[in-house]
Amino acid sequence: MSKLQSATDLPDKYLSALASANLQPLWPSLRTLISHGAPARSSIPMHWNYPQVRELLIQAGDLTPIEKAERRVLVLCNPGLGIDNLQATPSIYIGLQLILPGEDAPNHRHSPSAIRLIVEGTGGFTTVEGERLPMEPGDLILTPSGLWHEHGHTGSEPVIWMDALDLPLIYYLETSQAQEAPLQHAPIRPDSSQTKFRRAGLLPYSQLHDRNPYPMLRYPWKEAREALTELAGATDRDALVQLAYVNPITGEECLPILGISALMLRPGESADLGRRTCSAVTHVIEGIGSSEIDDNAFNWNPRDITVIPPHASCTLHNQSSSKPAFLLMVDDAPLHRKLGFYREYR
Ligand SMILES: [Fe+2]
């Protein structure tokens, strides 16, 4: 590989002339922009233990009324990317959101897509396009790009959920925007995960020609957990027990940029995920264990959150010899697949 000339090898007068004409030579930056071998990477493996974040989030409940926040969220920021940039990974925003009994988070819609993974508390709900979606711990709720959504809480304890958005990417594209509207006040009735899409492999006939790109917006944890447990019983010990959350009509990933999956580690099991081009974030729904990410090791407990940067190696361990562990993973693999360079390797 040839060594390229650096900017300091060029005369100051020439560099000044370039700058005043809004020009830059490519060659001093070429190896950084398109590095040979491993990509340049700023994001670092990160881990947040839930009790520490929860304590600060509950304090926000005292310090900031919902009317002054719209969304009462603490954002998990990767210091490798600069904590002011509100990025967990280059493309993924992660926040922990608190809603207190009786509060409403206003109705709005925006260009970034979001998922909610309910962390604790009952009685919360999200209404999306007139469909009221209960929020039970472990449930996954989708609020895709452009769909009206609001949050409410009829229970008696704090409700906390994890938000994951493709916001960093949408912001980078200079196309992040939102609109507000009055609350939706949707009727209380079973959501489509309990009616139209109750069983995998069965659809209401009319859905065969339905063009709605987001037909199902809630994925109950109770059913995902059962499905993982059944799958584990039919999966060899050295194979990964992992289920993807998909659109029940197309079978494709739920959202265009973010991918969601759930993993089960059987008692004492280790799972080598290898390296992937995409970045990912894991949230512990149940169990205790550890993650080795490149040269970092993090012990985790329920509700902890961990960042796996692009191209990082990752091995997960269930540290219990008697109980399973369950993790939810959010990644940007759907985008990498669309761009044609998704890859898994050792
Ligand atoms: Fe929103």
mmCIF file of C-alpha atoms and ligand atoms in Angstrom:
data_model
loop_
_atom_site.group_PDB
_atom_site.id
_atom_site.type_symbol
_atom_site.label_atom_id
_atom_site.label_comp_id
_atom_site.label_asym_id
_atom_site.label_seq_id
_atom_site.Cartn_x
_atom_site.Cartn_y
_atom_site.Cartn_z
ATOM 1 C CA MET A 1 0.000 0.000 0.000
ATOM 2 C CA SER A 2 1.505 3.315 -1.041
ATOM 3 C CA LYS A 3 2.075 6.012 1.592
ATOM 4 C CA LEU A 4 0.060 9.094 0.734
ATOM 5 C CA GLN A 5 1.218 12.674 1.108
ATOM 6 C CA SER A 6 -0.001 14.416 4.301
ATOM 7 C CA ALA A 7 -1.419 17.930 4.423
ATOM 8 C CA THR A 8 1.706 19.149 6.226
ATOM 9 C CA ASP A 9 3.748 18.207 3.141
ATOM 10 C CA LEU A 10 1.907 20.890 1.178
ATOM 11 C CA PRO A 11 2.926 24.586 1.241
ATOM 12 C CA ASP A 12 0.923 26.733 3.682
ATOM 13 C CA LYS A 13 0.156 29.207 0.921
ATOM 14 C CA TYR A 14 -1.389 26.457 -1.210
ATOM 15 C CA LEU A 15 -3.449 25.118 1.729
ATOM 16 C CA SER A 16 -4.716 28.639 2.458
ATOM 17 C CA ALA A 17 -5.704 29.108 -1.174
ATOM 18 C CA LEU A 18 -7.623 25.830 -1.081
ATOM 19 C CA ALA A 19 -9.408 26.740 2.175
ATOM 20 C CA SER A 20 -10.441 30.166 0.906
ATOM 21 C CA ALA A 21 -11.996 28.464 -2.140
ATOM 22 C CA ASN A 22 -13.786 25.878 0.107
ATOM 23 C CA LEU A 23 -11.630 23.064 -1.229
ATOM 24 C CA GLN A 24 -9.703 20.242 0.451
ATOM 25 C CA PRO A 25 -7.218 17.751 -0.969
ATOM 26 C CA LEU A 26 -8.610 14.233 -0.627
ATOM 27 C CA TRP A 27 -5.374 12.295 -0.385
ATOM 28 C CA PRO A 28 -4.344 13.247 3.199
ATOM 29 C CA SER A 29 -7.763 12.022 4.457
ATOM 30 C CA LEU A 30 -8.284 9.106 2.089
ATOM 31 C CA ARG A 31 -6.999 6.338 4.356
ATOM 32 C CA THR A 32 -9.169 7.620 7.241
ATOM 33 C CA LEU A 33 -12.339 7.970 5.204
ATOM 34 C CA ILE A 34 -11.964 4.574 3.549
ATOM 35 C CA SER A 35 -9.552 2.672 5.701
ATOM 36 C CA HIS A 36 -7.827 -0.441 4.454
ATOM 37 C CA GLY A 37 -8.615 -3.483 6.580
ATOM 38 C CA ALA A 38 -10.747 -2.723 9.667
ATOM 39 C CA PRO A 39 -13.022 0.343 9.454
ATOM 40 C CA ALA A 40 -12.184 3.412 11.499
ATOM 41 C CA ARG A 41 -14.361 3.304 14.603
ATOM 42 C CA SER A 42 -15.122 5.868 17.313
ATOM 43 C CA SER A 43 -17.883 4.078 19.241
ATOM 44 C CA ILE A 44 -16.694 1.952 22.142
ATOM 45 C CA PRO A 45 -18.190 -0.995 24.039
ATOM 46 C CA MET A 46 -20.360 0.415 26.826
ATOM 47 C CA HIS A 47 -22.445 -0.840 29.686
ATOM 48 C CA TRP A 48 -25.013 0.857 31.918
ATOM 49 C CA ASN A 49 -26.224 -0.831 35.062
ATOM 50 C CA TYR A 50 -29.900 -0.172 35.497
ATOM 51 C CA PRO A 51 -30.119 0.812 39.195
ATOM 52 C CA GLN A 52 -27.735 3.732 38.643
ATOM 53 C CA VAL A 53 -29.701 5.073 35.662
ATOM 54 C CA ARG A 54 -33.045 4.397 37.349
ATOM 55 C CA GLU A 55 -32.129 6.455 40.396
ATOM 56 C CA LEU A 56 -31.289 9.463 38.226
ATOM 57 C CA LEU A 57 -34.402 8.963 36.107
ATOM 58 C CA ILE A 58 -36.668 8.876 39.161
ATOM 59 C CA GLN A 59 -35.018 12.140 40.273
ATOM 60 C CA ALA A 60 -35.979 13.622 36.892
ATOM 61 C CA GLY A 61 -39.574 12.731 37.778
ATOM 62 C CA ASP A 62 -39.296 15.130 40.735
ATOM 63 C CA LEU A 63 -37.282 17.800 38.948
ATOM 64 C CA THR A 64 -39.099 18.009 35.638
ATOM 65 C CA PRO A 65 -42.881 17.930 35.138
ATOM 66 C CA ILE A 66 -43.961 16.059 32.016
ATOM 67 C CA GLU A 67 -45.348 19.313 30.548
ATOM 68 C CA LYS A 68 -41.819 20.721 30.623
ATOM 69 C CA ALA A 69 -40.251 17.684 29.002
ATOM 70 C CA GLU A 70 -42.875 16.162 26.623
ATOM 71 C CA ARG A 71 -40.760 12.998 26.898
ATOM 72 C CA ARG A 72 -38.923 12.521 30.228
ATOM 73 C CA VAL A 73 -35.893 10.632 28.974
ATOM 74 C CA LEU A 74 -32.290 10.089 29.987
ATOM 75 C CA VAL A 75 -30.210 9.332 26.903
ATOM 76 C CA LEU A 76 -27.464 6.693 27.043
ATOM 77 C CA CYS A 77 -24.508 8.327 25.327
ATOM 78 C CA ASN A 78 -21.436 6.572 23.988
ATOM 79 C CA PRO A 79 -18.418 8.683 25.039
ATOM 80 C CA GLY A 80 -16.484 7.474 22.006
ATOM 81 C CA LEU A 81 -18.989 9.352 19.856
ATOM 82 C CA GLY A 82 -19.113 12.397 22.167
ATOM 83 C CA ILE A 83 -21.792 12.461 24.857
ATOM 84 C CA ASP A 84 -23.338 15.652 23.458
ATOM 85 C CA ASN A 85 -24.274 13.761 20.303
ATOM 86 C CA LEU A 86 -26.805 11.485 22.070
ATOM 87 C CA GLN A 87 -25.650 8.343 20.264
ATOM 88 C CA ALA A 88 -25.316 4.868 21.757
ATOM 89 C CA THR A 89 -23.917 3.658 18.433
ATOM 90 C CA PRO A 90 -23.333 5.574 15.161
ATOM 91 C CA SER A 91 -26.942 4.938 14.087
ATOM 92 C CA ILE A 92 -28.827 4.043 17.279
ATOM 93 C CA TYR A 93 -30.202 6.341 19.961
ATOM 94 C CA ILE A 94 -31.087 4.713 23.287
ATOM 95 C CA GLY A 95 -33.052 6.421 26.051
ATOM 96 C CA LEU A 96 -34.761 5.364 29.254
ATOM 97 C CA GLN A 97 -38.120 7.073 29.574
ATOM 98 C CA LEU A 98 -40.168 7.616 32.727
ATOM 99 C CA ILE A 99 -43.899 8.215 32.901
ATOM 100 C CA LEU A 100 -45.644 8.648 36.234
ATOM 101 C CA PRO A 101 -49.225 7.662 37.131
ATOM 102 C CA GLY A 102 -51.778 9.937 35.502
ATOM 103 C CA GLU A 103 -49.310 11.548 33.099
ATOM 104 C CA ASP A 104 -49.733 11.870 29.334
ATOM 105 C CA ALA A 105 -46.886 12.257 26.871
ATOM 106 C CA PRO A 106 -48.397 14.315 24.017
ATOM 107 C CA ASN A 107 -49.490 12.942 20.660
ATOM 108 C CA HIS A 108 -46.903 13.473 17.935
ATOM 109 C CA ARG A 109 -45.291 11.877 14.914
ATOM 110 C CA HIS A 110 -41.796 12.178 13.498
ATOM 111 C CA SER A 111 -39.489 10.999 10.755
ATOM 112 C CA PRO A 112 -37.237 8.807 12.954
ATOM 113 C CA SER A 113 -38.647 5.362 13.761
ATOM 114 C CA ALA A 114 -38.735 4.131 17.348
ATOM 115 C CA ILE A 115 -39.215 0.995 19.369
ATOM 116 C CA ARG A 116 -40.126 0.797 23.053
ATOM 117 C CA LEU A 117 -39.081 -2.103 25.248
ATOM 118 C CA ILE A 118 -40.942 -1.990 28.544
ATOM 119 C CA VAL A 119 -38.508 -2.226 31.456
ATOM 120 C CA GLU A 120 -40.662 -1.946 34.585
ATOM 121 C CA GLY A 121 -44.128 -1.065 35.794
ATOM 122 C CA THR A 122 -47.666 -1.811 34.655
ATOM 123 C CA GLY A 123 -50.543 0.389 33.576
ATOM 124 C CA GLY A 124 -48.667 2.271 30.871
ATOM 125 C CA PHE A 125 -49.940 2.332 27.312
ATOM 126 C CA THR A 126 -48.968 3.736 23.946
ATOM 127 C CA THR A 127 -51.564 4.697 21.373
ATOM 128 C CA VAL A 128 -50.396 4.442 17.773
ATOM 129 C CA GLU A 129 -52.701 5.596 14.958
ATOM 130 C CA GLY A 130 -55.772 5.018 17.127
ATOM 131 C CA GLU A 131 -54.731 1.588 18.435
ATOM 132 C CA ARG A 132 -54.174 1.415 22.189
ATOM 133 C CA LEU A 133 -51.232 -0.853 23.022
ATOM 134 C CA PRO A 134 -50.768 -2.070 26.621
ATOM 135 C CA MET A 135 -47.184 -1.859 27.895
ATOM 136 C CA GLU A 136 -46.266 -4.843 30.062
ATOM 137 C CA PRO A 137 -42.648 -5.529 31.088
ATOM 138 C CA GLY A 138 -40.719 -7.080 28.193
ATOM 139 C CA ASP A 139 -43.294 -6.039 25.564
ATOM 140 C CA LEU A 140 -42.026 -4.502 22.350
ATOM 141 C CA ILE A 141 -43.977 -1.564 20.890
ATOM 142 C CA LEU A 142 -43.270 -0.054 17.464
ATOM 143 C CA THR A 143 -43.801 3.587 16.574
ATOM 144 C CA PRO A 144 -42.587 3.644 12.959
ATOM 145 C CA SER A 145 -41.717 6.775 10.992
ATOM 146 C CA GLY A 146 -44.692 9.067 10.424
ATOM 147 C CA LEU A 147 -47.196 7.263 12.693
ATOM 148 C CA TRP A 148 -49.007 9.311 15.334
ATOM 149 C CA HIS A 149 -48.238 8.116 18.865
ATOM 150 C CA GLU A 150 -48.766 9.159 22.472
ATOM 151 C CA HIS A 151 -48.150 7.571 25.857
ATOM 152 C CA GLY A 152 -50.318 7.414 28.978
ATOM 153 C CA HIS A 153 -50.359 5.746 32.367
ATOM 154 C CA THR A 154 -53.375 4.531 34.356
ATOM 155 C CA GLY A 155 -51.392 2.463 36.909
ATOM 156 C CA SER A 156 -50.044 3.376 40.326
ATOM 157 C CA GLU A 157 -46.254 2.934 40.052
ATOM 158 C CA PRO A 158 -43.631 4.534 37.779
ATOM 159 C CA VAL A 159 -43.425 2.997 34.308
ATOM 160 C CA ILE A 160 -40.031 2.964 32.585
ATOM 161 C CA TRP A 161 -39.223 1.804 29.110
ATOM 162 C CA MET A 162 -36.213 1.761 26.792
ATOM 163 C CA ASP A 163 -36.530 3.814 23.622
ATOM 164 C CA ALA A 164 -34.412 2.876 20.603
ATOM 165 C CA LEU A 165 -34.514 5.178 17.578
ATOM 166 C CA ASP A 166 -32.697 5.491 14.289
ATOM 167 C CA LEU A 167 -32.431 9.187 15.192
ATOM 168 C CA PRO A 168 -28.644 9.642 14.739
ATOM 169 C CA LEU A 169 -28.882 8.531 11.128
ATOM 170 C CA ILE A 170 -32.030 10.519 10.360
ATOM 171 C CA TYR A 171 -30.501 13.605 11.998
ATOM 172 C CA TYR A 172 -27.303 13.162 9.981
ATOM 173 C CA LEU A 173 -29.454 13.103 6.831
ATOM 174 C CA GLU A 174 -30.914 16.487 7.936
ATOM 175 C CA THR A 175 -34.412 15.073 7.757
ATOM 176 C CA SER A 176 -35.364 14.746 11.430
ATOM 177 C CA GLN A 177 -38.683 16.492 12.086
ATOM 178 C CA ALA A 178 -41.845 16.142 14.195
ATOM 179 C CA GLN A 179 -45.462 17.331 14.331
ATOM 180 C CA GLU A 180 -47.881 17.561 17.272
ATOM 181 C CA ALA A 181 -51.648 16.958 17.447
ATOM 182 C CA PRO A 182 -54.344 16.593 20.158
ATOM 183 C CA LEU A 183 -54.443 13.343 22.184
ATOM 184 C CA GLN A 184 -56.047 10.395 20.357
ATOM 185 C CA HIS A 185 -58.191 8.911 23.198
ATOM 186 C CA ALA A 186 -58.353 5.447 21.599
ATOM 187 C CA PRO A 187 -60.939 2.878 22.776
ATOM 188 C CA ILE A 188 -59.761 0.157 25.179
ATOM 189 C CA ARG A 189 -59.927 -3.135 23.270
ATOM 190 C CA PRO A 190 -57.478 -5.949 22.396
ATOM 191 C CA ASP A 191 -54.637 -4.852 20.101
ATOM 192 C CA SER A 192 -53.889 -6.618 16.817
ATOM 193 C CA SER A 193 -51.242 -8.914 18.370
ATOM 194 C CA GLN A 194 -54.175 -10.510 20.266
ATOM 195 C CA THR A 195 -56.640 -10.570 17.359
ATOM 196 C CA LYS A 196 -55.501 -10.353 13.729
ATOM 197 C CA PHE A 197 -52.003 -11.731 14.308
ATOM 198 C CA ARG A 198 -52.574 -14.082 17.250
ATOM 199 C CA ARG A 199 -50.821 -17.112 15.707
ATOM 200 C CA ALA A 200 -47.725 -17.334 13.510
ATOM 201 C CA GLY A 201 -48.660 -18.782 10.130
ATOM 202 C CA LEU A 202 -52.266 -17.554 10.213
ATOM 203 C CA LEU A 203 -53.482 -14.216 8.840
ATOM 204 C CA PRO A 204 -56.912 -12.680 8.371
ATOM 205 C CA TYR A 205 -57.551 -13.362 4.677
ATOM 206 C CA SER A 206 -57.996 -9.673 3.854
ATOM 207 C CA GLN A 207 -54.421 -9.021 4.991
ATOM 208 C CA LEU A 208 -53.118 -10.804 1.885
ATOM 209 C CA HIS A 209 -53.772 -7.639 -0.089
ATOM 210 C CA ASP A 210 -53.305 -5.140 2.729
ATOM 211 C CA ARG A 211 -50.574 -2.652 1.887
ATOM 212 C CA ASN A 212 -50.107 -1.401 5.452
ATOM 213 C CA PRO A 213 -46.332 -1.606 6.002
ATOM 214 C CA TYR A 214 -46.761 -1.737 9.803
ATOM 215 C CA PRO A 215 -49.669 -4.115 10.472
ATOM 216 C CA MET A 216 -48.604 -5.150 13.991
ATOM 217 C CA LEU A 217 -47.296 -2.652 16.519
ATOM 218 C CA ARG A 218 -47.095 -4.630 19.772
ATOM 219 C CA TYR A 219 -45.162 -7.864 20.392
ATOM 220 C CA PRO A 220 -46.067 -9.228 23.850
ATOM 221 C CA TRP A 221 -43.106 -10.579 25.824
ATOM 222 C CA LYS A 222 -45.193 -13.403 27.264
ATOM 223 C CA GLU A 223 -45.502 -14.923 23.799
ATOM 224 C CA ALA A 224 -41.911 -14.226 22.746
ATOM 225 C CA ARG A 225 -40.633 -15.878 25.935
ATOM 226 C CA GLU A 226 -42.772 -18.960 25.342
ATOM 227 C CA ALA A 227 -41.577 -19.168 21.735
ATOM 228 C CA LEU A 228 -37.918 -18.908 22.781
ATOM 229 C CA THR A 229 -38.359 -21.608 25.418
ATOM 230 C CA GLU A 230 -39.986 -23.938 22.888
ATOM 231 C CA LEU A 231 -37.249 -23.196 20.352
ATOM 232 C CA ALA A 232 -34.532 -23.877 22.945
ATOM 233 C CA GLY A 233 -35.956 -27.344 23.490
ATOM 234 C CA ALA A 234 -35.528 -28.077 19.774
ATOM 235 C CA THR A 235 -32.121 -26.417 19.310
ATOM 236 C CA ASP A 236 -28.731 -28.091 19.690
ATOM 237 C CA ARG A 237 -26.744 -26.948 22.696
ATOM 238 C CA ASP A 238 -24.080 -25.193 20.605
ATOM 239 C CA ALA A 239 -26.578 -23.312 18.394
ATOM 240 C CA LEU A 240 -27.955 -19.847 19.102
ATOM 241 C CA VAL A 241 -31.548 -19.590 20.375
ATOM 242 C CA GLN A 242 -32.639 -16.323 18.789
ATOM 243 C CA LEU A 243 -35.937 -15.083 17.348
ATOM 244 C CA ALA A 244 -36.349 -12.091 15.037
ATOM 245 C CA TYR A 245 -39.308 -9.762 15.436
ATOM 246 C CA VAL A 246 -40.853 -9.505 11.970
ATOM 247 C CA ASN A 247 -43.754 -8.042 10.060
ATOM 248 C CA PRO A 248 -46.330 -10.900 10.167
ATOM 249 C CA ILE A 249 -47.449 -10.242 6.587
ATOM 250 C CA THR A 250 -44.128 -9.914 4.775
ATOM 251 C CA GLY A 251 -41.916 -11.924 7.133
ATOM 252 C CA GLU A 252 -39.381 -9.127 6.843
ATOM 253 C CA GLU A 253 -37.879 -7.103 9.664
ATOM 254 C CA CYS A 254 -40.340 -4.737 11.372
ATOM 255 C CA LEU A 255 -38.556 -1.481 10.571
ATOM 256 C CA PRO A 256 -36.384 -0.321 7.672
ATOM 257 C CA ILE A 257 -33.262 0.555 9.684
ATOM 258 C CA LEU A 258 -33.518 -1.028 13.129
ATOM 259 C CA GLY A 259 -33.689 -4.781 13.673
ATOM 260 C CA ILE A 260 -35.056 -6.390 16.821
ATOM 261 C CA SER A 261 -34.448 -9.898 18.105
ATOM 262 C CA ALA A 262 -34.644 -11.812 21.377
ATOM 263 C CA LEU A 263 -32.050 -14.301 22.581
ATOM 264 C CA MET A 264 -32.242 -17.026 25.166
ATOM 265 C CA LEU A 265 -29.168 -18.406 26.890
ATOM 266 C CA ARG A 266 -29.828 -21.725 28.564
ATOM 267 C CA PRO A 267 -28.431 -22.266 32.089
ATOM 268 C CA GLY A 268 -24.635 -22.072 31.980
ATOM 269 C CA GLU A 269 -24.643 -21.481 28.228
ATOM 270 C CA SER A 270 -22.173 -19.290 26.310
ATOM 271 C CA ALA A 271 -22.946 -17.935 22.851
ATOM 272 C CA ASP A 272 -20.269 -16.627 20.518
ATOM 273 C CA LEU A 273 -21.951 -14.053 18.252
ATOM 274 C CA GLY A 274 -18.714 -13.492 16.334
ATOM 275 C CA ARG A 275 -18.275 -10.140 14.625
ATOM 276 C CA ARG A 276 -20.909 -8.335 12.589
ATOM 277 C CA THR A 277 -20.682 -5.247 10.427
ATOM 278 C CA CYS A 278 -23.617 -3.688 12.276
ATOM 279 C CA SER A 279 -23.817 -2.105 15.706
ATOM 280 C CA ALA A 280 -26.117 -3.465 18.406
ATOM 281 C CA VAL A 281 -27.506 -2.792 21.858
ATOM 282 C CA THR A 282 -28.618 -5.497 24.283
ATOM 283 C CA HIS A 283 -31.110 -5.151 27.102
ATOM 284 C CA VAL A 284 -31.399 -7.842 29.783
ATOM 285 C CA ILE A 285 -35.017 -8.883 30.248
ATOM 286 C CA GLU A 286 -34.234 -11.718 32.640
ATOM 287 C CA GLY A 287 -31.177 -13.450 34.089
ATOM 288 C CA ILE A 288 -27.581 -12.733 35.077
ATOM 289 C CA GLY A 289 -24.500 -13.066 32.928
ATOM 290 C CA SER A 290 -21.635 -11.337 31.205
ATOM 291 C CA SER A 291 -20.670 -10.037 27.769
ATOM 292 C CA GLU A 292 -17.149 -10.057 26.339
ATOM 293 C CA ILE A 293 -16.975 -7.344 23.693
ATOM 294 C CA ASP A 294 -13.557 -7.052 22.083
ATOM 295 C CA ASP A 295 -11.236 -6.668 25.096
ATOM 296 C CA ASN A 296 -13.995 -5.552 27.491
ATOM 297 C CA ALA A 297 -15.951 -7.719 29.918
ATOM 298 C CA PHE A 298 -19.216 -6.551 31.460
ATOM 299 C CA ASN A 299 -21.273 -8.391 34.068
ATOM 300 C CA TRP A 300 -25.001 -7.854 33.647
ATOM 301 C CA ASN A 301 -28.149 -8.105 35.700
ATOM 302 C CA PRO A 302 -31.796 -7.677 34.734
ATOM 303 C CA ARG A 303 -32.561 -4.411 32.879
ATOM 304 C CA ASP A 304 -28.904 -3.540 32.173
ATOM 305 C CA ILE A 305 -27.998 -2.179 28.738
ATOM 306 C CA THR A 306 -24.824 -2.905 26.748
ATOM 307 C CA VAL A 307 -23.464 -1.506 23.470
ATOM 308 C CA ILE A 308 -21.741 -3.695 20.862
ATOM 309 C CA PRO A 309 -19.980 -1.395 18.353
ATOM 310 C CA PRO A 310 -19.752 -2.239 14.636
ATOM 311 C CA HIS A 311 -17.321 -5.080 13.833
ATOM 312 C CA ALA A 312 -16.736 -5.879 17.539
ATOM 313 C CA SER A 313 -16.457 -9.472 18.680
ATOM 314 C CA CYS A 314 -19.090 -10.534 21.207
ATOM 315 C CA THR A 315 -19.545 -13.560 23.429
ATOM 316 C CA LEU A 316 -22.439 -13.826 25.879
ATOM 317 C CA HIS A 317 -22.401 -15.998 29.010
ATOM 318 C CA ASN A 318 -25.290 -17.040 31.222
ATOM 319 C CA GLN A 319 -23.737 -17.138 34.688
ATOM 320 C CA SER A 320 -26.619 -19.041 36.251
ATOM 321 C CA SER A 321 -26.358 -22.832 36.244
ATOM 322 C CA SER A 322 -30.074 -23.235 36.897
ATOM 323 C CA LYS A 323 -31.991 -20.406 35.194
ATOM 324 C CA PRO A 324 -32.202 -19.155 31.611
ATOM 325 C CA ALA A 325 -31.279 -15.616 30.587
ATOM 326 C CA PHE A 326 -33.225 -13.558 28.043
ATOM 327 C CA LEU A 327 -31.892 -10.544 26.157
ATOM 328 C CA LEU A 328 -33.475 -8.207 23.655
ATOM 329 C CA MET A 329 -31.145 -7.010 20.898
ATOM 330 C CA VAL A 330 -31.599 -3.896 18.774
ATOM 331 C CA ASP A 331 -29.253 -3.460 15.823
ATOM 332 C CA ASP A 332 -28.958 -1.704 12.483
ATOM 333 C CA ALA A 333 -28.590 -4.951 10.518
ATOM 334 C CA PRO A 334 -31.681 -4.236 8.320
ATOM 335 C CA LEU A 335 -29.940 -1.132 6.975
ATOM 336 C CA HIS A 336 -26.668 -3.000 6.427
ATOM 337 C CA ARG A 337 -28.551 -5.729 4.553
ATOM 338 C CA LYS A 338 -30.249 -3.149 2.319
ATOM 339 C CA LEU A 339 -26.900 -1.492 1.622
ATOM 340 C CA GLY A 340 -25.495 -4.878 0.608
ATOM 341 C CA PHE A 341 -22.572 -5.148 3.024
ATOM 342 C CA TYR A 342 -24.018 -6.983 6.023
ATOM 343 C CA ARG A 343 -21.538 -9.634 7.081
ATOM 344 C CA GLU A 344 -20.892 -11.976 9.993
ATOM 345 C CA TYR A 345 -17.332 -13.180 10.517
ATOM 346 C CA ARG A 346 -14.806 -14.334 13.100
HETATM 347 FE FE FE B 1 -42.112 10.009 19.615
#
